[in-house]
Every structure is written in C-alpha cells, then in structure tokens.
Amino acid sequence: MGLKILTEHINVPGIETLEVYRKHGGYRSVEKALKTMTPDEVVEEVKTSGLRGRGGAGFPTGMKWSFLAKPEGVPRYLVCNADESEPGTFKDRWFMEHNPHALIEGMITSSFALGANTSYIYIRGELLFVLRILEKAIAEAYAAGLLGKNILGSGYDLDLHVAPGGGAYICGEETALLESLEGKRGNPRNKPPFPAVKGLFQCPTVVNNVETISSVPWIVNNGGAEYAKIGVGRSTGTKLISASGNINNPGVYEIELGVPVEEFIYSDQYCGGIWKGKQLKAVVPGGSSVPILPANLILKTAAGEDRLMSYESLSDGGFVSGSMLGSGAFIVFDEDQCIVRNTWNYARFYHHESCGQCSPCREGTGWMEKVLHRIEYGHGHQQDIDLLVSVSKQIEGNTICPLGDAAAWPVASAIRHFRHEFEWHINNPKEATTPGAVYRGQFDTVTA
Amino acid sequence: MAKVTIDGIEIEVEDGTTILQAARKIGGKVVPPAMCYYGPLKGSGGKCRVCLVKVTQGSTRDPRPMPKLVASCITQVQDGMVVENTTNEEVLNARKGIVEMLLINHPLDCPVCDQAGECSLQDLSYEHGVSAQRYEEERRSFNKVDLGPYIQLHMTRCILCYRCVYTADQITEKRVHGVLGRGDAAEIGTYIENVIDNDFSGNVIDVCPVGALTDKTWRFKNRVWFTKPLDAHRDCPTCSGKVTLWTRGEEVLRVTARKDQYNEVEEFICNTCRFDKKEVSDWNIEGPRHIDRGSVISANHYELPVVNVPIVPNLPTSTKKNLPQE
Ligand SMILES: Cc1cc2nc3c(=O)[nH]c(=O)nc-3n(C[C@H](O)[C@H](O)[C@H](O)COP(=O)(O)O)c2cc1C
Ligand code: SF4
Ligand code: SF4
Ligand code: FES
C-alpha cells in the first residue's frame, strides 16, 4: 500500500466528528499555520510541494495562489469547487461525505494563507446529504473556535459558508461557478480578467478543488519538501482516483502519483483486473472530457515505456496518442463495450450541459450528438465520420470556456482510435443495432 | 499609447483599446465582423465568436503568438501586437465554421423577414458562408411570441447574442426578459408570459442583429431598400429626440435611432419617438441620412449629388465629353 495523505483515517469510525478527527491529528495544521507561520510562508510551502490543482487542469496551486492580487481595503475570497459533475468523477463527493473535517481544515489553512476572511464551499445541489454533513461539521468547528472570530486566539477571523448550486456541469467551470455563487445564471465569464484579479463580487479570488484544498494541511504539517518527494517528476503527491467501468473493484483510490497504469488496472490493491476476466478495450483516464485511449496506448507511451498514473505520462504523445490525468476519473471499457454508443452518450451529456453562450459550443455540441445518435441507430452515412471530425475542430479552441473542448475531444479521439468501429456501424446498420452486438475487428491505433 | 499592426497596417491607439476598436479605426476590410459586441453596451461581446482573430505577436515585450484565436472585441491591444484577420487562413476557416453553426438553426427566411437588407447575419453569410449544407438533422423551432403592443419575437431567428438583454438591463428600469434554458434549448423569453413595457423597450429592436425582435408598427409594411432614411428630431421630454425616419413618399414607415456604420446606435430613443410619432409633421427634418454600411441602402448612395455619378458606362465618347467630369 502506498502512502495515504488524504485517506489515512477515512475508515476510522466517527472520523466525520470533530472529536475523532482531532484525536487522529486533525486541525494540527491550523494551529501550526495560524500560530507559527505567516501567510506567505504557507504559500511558499505549497509552492515547494509542487501540488497541482486536482480539479482537472493540473495547474500548480502555489503559483495560482501567488497570482492573487492584494489591493488595499478589498476583501479576498477562497472558493472551494465541490461541484464535481464530470461523468466518471466521484472522488470529492466520497471524500467530503467521509471526511468533512479534512476539507474544513484545508479551507482554514488555505484561507489564512490567502488572507481571505470569508470562504465558500460551492457544492453541487443534488448532494444535499453531503451538504448536511458539511454543515454539521462546520457548526462543530465554529463551536470549537476553529472558525469565526479570532481563531484559536491567533487574531485571524474566518467565516465559512456552504452554497449549493442548481446542479449544472457548467457551474464547475470556475468563472461560471462565481456567477452562480453571486446568484446569477451560470455563464462562464470572458477571461481576462482572471478570478485572481476580479473574481467573486469583483474581488480577488482563488478557486480550488476539494482535493487540492484538502491536501494543504499535510503540506503545512510536514513541509512542502516532504510532499514533493512523493510522486514522480512534476506530478508530486498523492491523487484520488475514481475508478469505474468494467473492473472488479470500482471505487475511489488514493495513489502515489507514478503508479504504472497496468498495475493500477490489474493489481488487487486497486481495480483488481477486468470484470469477468474479459479483455481490456479502452480507457478514459481522466473523466469523460479527456481523450479515450485504446488498450495498448493506455498501457504504453508513444516511446514504448510503461504509462504511469501521472500528469506527464498520461499526456505523453499529446492528443494524438496520449490523453490527460484530468480529474482522475478512470473509466475502463472491456471488449464488449461499444465505442460508438459510448461516444454518443458522452456527446449527449455535453449537448445537454452547454450553457449556450457561444455559438460553436451551443450549436456544435448538439450537431455532434445528433449525428452520433444517427450512426448508433443505424442511419449513418460514410461522410458522417469526417463531418464529426470537422465539427469537433470547429468547436475546439474557439469557445469562451473549455466546455467546448471537453465536448470535442471525446468525439475526435474516439474516431482517431476507433474509426473502423464507426465505419462498421455505418456499413452494417442491421448488425450493429442488434442488441449486444459489438465490433470486434481491428482498431486504428495511432502511434505517432 | 500602443502600436498595433492589423493585416499589415500599423496604427497607434490608446491603451485599453480592443483589437476590434483598433481595426475600426483603420476601417475597411481589416475590421472583423461582430454579432454580439455592441459598443454602447457595457459587458457585451465575447459570445458569438465571429470576431476571432489570430495574434501572431503578443507584444514587443513578449513577442510570442497567442496559442488560440482570440475574440477581437474583448481582447485589448498591447504595444507591438501583430494581428491577422483577413490574411489568416485559420481565422477565415474558423469564421466559416462559426457562420455555419449560426445558420444551423436560423431559418434564412430573408424574403419575409423585416431585417432583410439590414441583417448582420445576412452580410456575414454572404461573405463567409458556404453554399453546401452539411446539416441534415431536425431544426429548432418556436412559435412567435408577442411581447406586448410593440414588439414581436421570432425566436427561430435569434442567435443568442444577448444584446437585447444587456440593453434592457442597462437602459431600462425593469428588465422582464432574459435568456431562459441552456445550450441550444436556450431562448430569449419573459419568464411566464410578460409584456416588455417601459419607455425605452423599443431599443431592443434596434440592437438585435437579426430579425428576431421586430417592430410591430413596421412589420411587413415595406422593404428597407424601398424606403428613404431622413435624419430628424423633435423636442422630446424623454430622450434626445434625434432619430432616423424611414419614409416612403409622405409616409413615415418606421422610426429608429441613428446608427453608425457598424449598426451601433448613437443615442437610444424612447418609445414615444419610435412608435407614436409617425407623421412627418411630428418632426423637424434635417435631411437625408447617409448610410455607409450596415444596410443594403448603402449600396445605392442615392443621396450623393447625381451629377457625379457616371450612369451609363459605354456611352459614345462624344456624349461622354458633355457629362460633368469627376
Ligand atoms: C466545464 C467545466 C467543468 C468543471 N467542473 C469542475 C468541477 O466540478 N470541480 C472542479 O474542481 N473543477 C472543475 N473544473 C475546473 C475548474 O474550472 C477549475 O480549474 C478548478 O476548480 C481549479 O481548481 P484546482 O486548481 O484546484 O484544480 C471545470 C472546468 C470546466 C471547463
Ligand atoms: S464553451 Fe459552451 S459552456 Fe463554455 S461558455 Fe461557450 S457555450 Fe457556454
Ligand atoms: S433576440 Fe436579437 S438581440 Fe436578443 S439575443 Fe436574440 S439575436 Fe440577440
Ligand atoms: S463580436 Fe466578438 S465574440 Fe461576438
């Protein structure tokens, strides 16, 4: 078993209560940071740790924090992004449900580092039960003097609020999240200005993922340099992976970054191999928006080395033969899964979730979905495949926010690697639409 | 001040100017099209993506090109920036793609649309559209919506530029309409049927780049190219009273705000001027309105002194000699 930073005590009965959490070393980082460190020192430790944002983009957290503008007399905000709506991603929900105080502790140390006196946890509205858990834990923290005025006698004040959203994927995009938090329609904002300069209520704001924030206490307690020792290369520390699909042990795993993908899939410690001993067909390694990779490419990089569970290794080969670690949602497909159907299903999601602000995303996501739907139901034409590639290109890079890209990549990558499967669907509509039928021929694996 | 080069033409502009505004200072072909940006409206722009351009050099200080195409209407220039608009293949391809997207759910009912001849989407399709159709799926459709006595909404034509929403937000007291729904199911609407009713509501018609919001007092009365625009004013207690009258013979068929060559209004006008003052006697006529662009009328230049126009190209030399020379 690798080192556990976030989940060491997650199975301890009662860990969701302040008392048990504290008994297991909880809130030590608050004492340490607020009483013995300056905010800048905390930021420095986070920089040293090499921690990268766990929400998907993997941007270095310390660097993001150091961009925060600090004008006189203007409040600053820390907002925790607990929207978690990317299909396949369910790590934050599970983590908050079982270990709410870990997030609250992270919110306090991080808010202190950023000089924020009011912070928010923006949570997906459907997760009402998690919201209740968080509210209960926050009330406990207030009662214990860990939140509110003059925390632990340090002179630092912090108010923490939980805000439920309406349940839209786009409200996970940080600027749409801020709009929604301000009570408006969740449309992404044009950037610049970035939230670090003009965020919540036009004030400097940092938006971070649940897991990112929850990693800060360990860094404060043990030092950034210790954290940087874990992992591989610029992928430091541990990562929560939500594994799903045709595997024996679906669930959330905390891994040290750098575990070989093969080990992650087949070892009993993690996914435990493919369900019913079937063949591995493909993996979407980082949530539905990242490119899908066929079996051979998920196991080996372009250079033929073992692919590792890390930011760099999973993206090796760019979008031609690589993918992304993204939010760490590892979705496994066995030989019986239909790529066309899955691609249509993803497209359906992005079509439904586009905010509709910019024309390429508003119109393009629906277009792709409808064409894929036709192909899946046996009404495709040969030229539809090139049409899909072309439409995905018209969307990619031309939109206000990355949802457009998120919609385009799954389609483009599925065609790149599984073109034969689309062709088979189109050429053999009767066979392809028979329940349970799935293409078993060759894949077009691009290795360049 | 910042020096910026657009399609090879250099211009110096104030700091904080956007690429689009800098291009407009140069004028002509280098000006990117704009469907959602509207100068007089704060916060508009960035949505339609037709104004995307390539920044091949960020600035003198940081000469790296910008990785993606940028929306020229919201991107500020930097000293030494180099921008490509019509000279860049990638830009033209992207624009073609976006026009295709915009037309997916737009009915192209120009022959019966009141906006025909003044429609930004018409111009855009003419310049960047493709003749072949790749979309064979079912199209979005809506019923027409009455938004009160003056305005009718044809949602099928709307391209969701948000201009009318910003207008209502910024120049009227109470906004009752906005964008409902998401993605391609998004629509302009009044939550639970409402009437758009206040002194300045008519301006949403002027800002609409397509024929989605129409003036009920003008609908189907005429085609814009048959009318004659005149600048006129009246002493109005509510607005500046400076308008353009669109006339045919003695009849005032339509009243709008005065617009510049990019179809942006100079001053918003009130509903009384727009909808109720339809007699020539209501107005002090200033003279013909010169229309540069933004309307099919600009093609005719009827207001130029006729003597300067070489009317018949192939006249015998003897006759030509007698015509006044340019
Ligand atoms: C459409 C869309 C949805 C997103 N949803 C989430 C989300 O649910 N949770 C999250 O943490 N980040 C999400 N992100 C990424 C955020 O915009 C942002 O990058 C992230 O919250 C930053 O936190 P980090 O630096 O800690 O990763 C989303 C991005 C996009 C474009
Ligand atoms: S890319 Fe899609 S989701 Fe993002 S702003 Fe544009 S329409 Fe909205
Ligand atoms: S009705 Fe007109 S102005 Fe309003 S969003 Fe639609 S196209 Fe734009
Ligand atoms: S005019 Fe710039 S994006 Fe619409």
mmCIF file of C-alpha atoms and ligand atoms in Angstrom, chain B residues 20 33-37 45-52 71-74, ligand 4:
data_model
loop_
_atom_site.group_PDB
_atom_site.id
_atom_site.type_symbol
_atom_site.label_atom_id
_atom_site.label_comp_id
_atom_site.label_asym_id
_atom_site.label_seq_id
_atom_site.Cartn_x
_atom_site.Cartn_y
_atom_site.Cartn_z
ATOM 1 C CA LEU B 20 -11.791 45.325 -32.816
ATOM 2 C CA PRO B 33 -17.361 41.188 -38.147
ATOM 3 C CA ALA B 34 -19.264 41.433 -34.852
ATOM 4 C CA MET B 35 -22.584 39.891 -33.995
ATOM 5 C CA CYS B 36 -22.677 40.124 -30.216
ATOM 6 C CA TYR B 37 -20.392 43.038 -29.398
ATOM 7 C CA GLY B 45 -19.063 40.790 -26.674
ATOM 8 C CA GLY B 46 -17.156 37.550 -26.433
ATOM 9 C CA LYS B 47 -20.112 35.316 -27.150
ATOM 10 C CA CYS B 48 -20.724 34.848 -30.859
ATOM 11 C CA ARG B 49 -17.068 34.223 -31.749
ATOM 12 C CA VAL B 50 -17.306 35.610 -35.289
ATOM 13 C CA CYS B 51 -14.703 38.255 -34.488
ATOM 14 C CA LEU B 52 -11.966 35.726 -33.704
ATOM 15 C CA ALA B 71 -12.138 37.336 -29.665
ATOM 16 C CA SER B 72 -11.048 40.718 -31.006
ATOM 17 C CA CYS B 73 -13.987 42.511 -29.391
ATOM 18 C CA ILE B 74 -12.793 41.805 -25.856
HETATM 19 S S1 FES C 4 -18.379 40.120 -31.621
HETATM 20 FE FE1 FES C 4 -16.661 39.334 -30.608
HETATM 21 S S2 FES C 4 -17.407 37.449 -29.924
HETATM 22 FE FE2 FES C 4 -19.167 38.319 -30.778
#
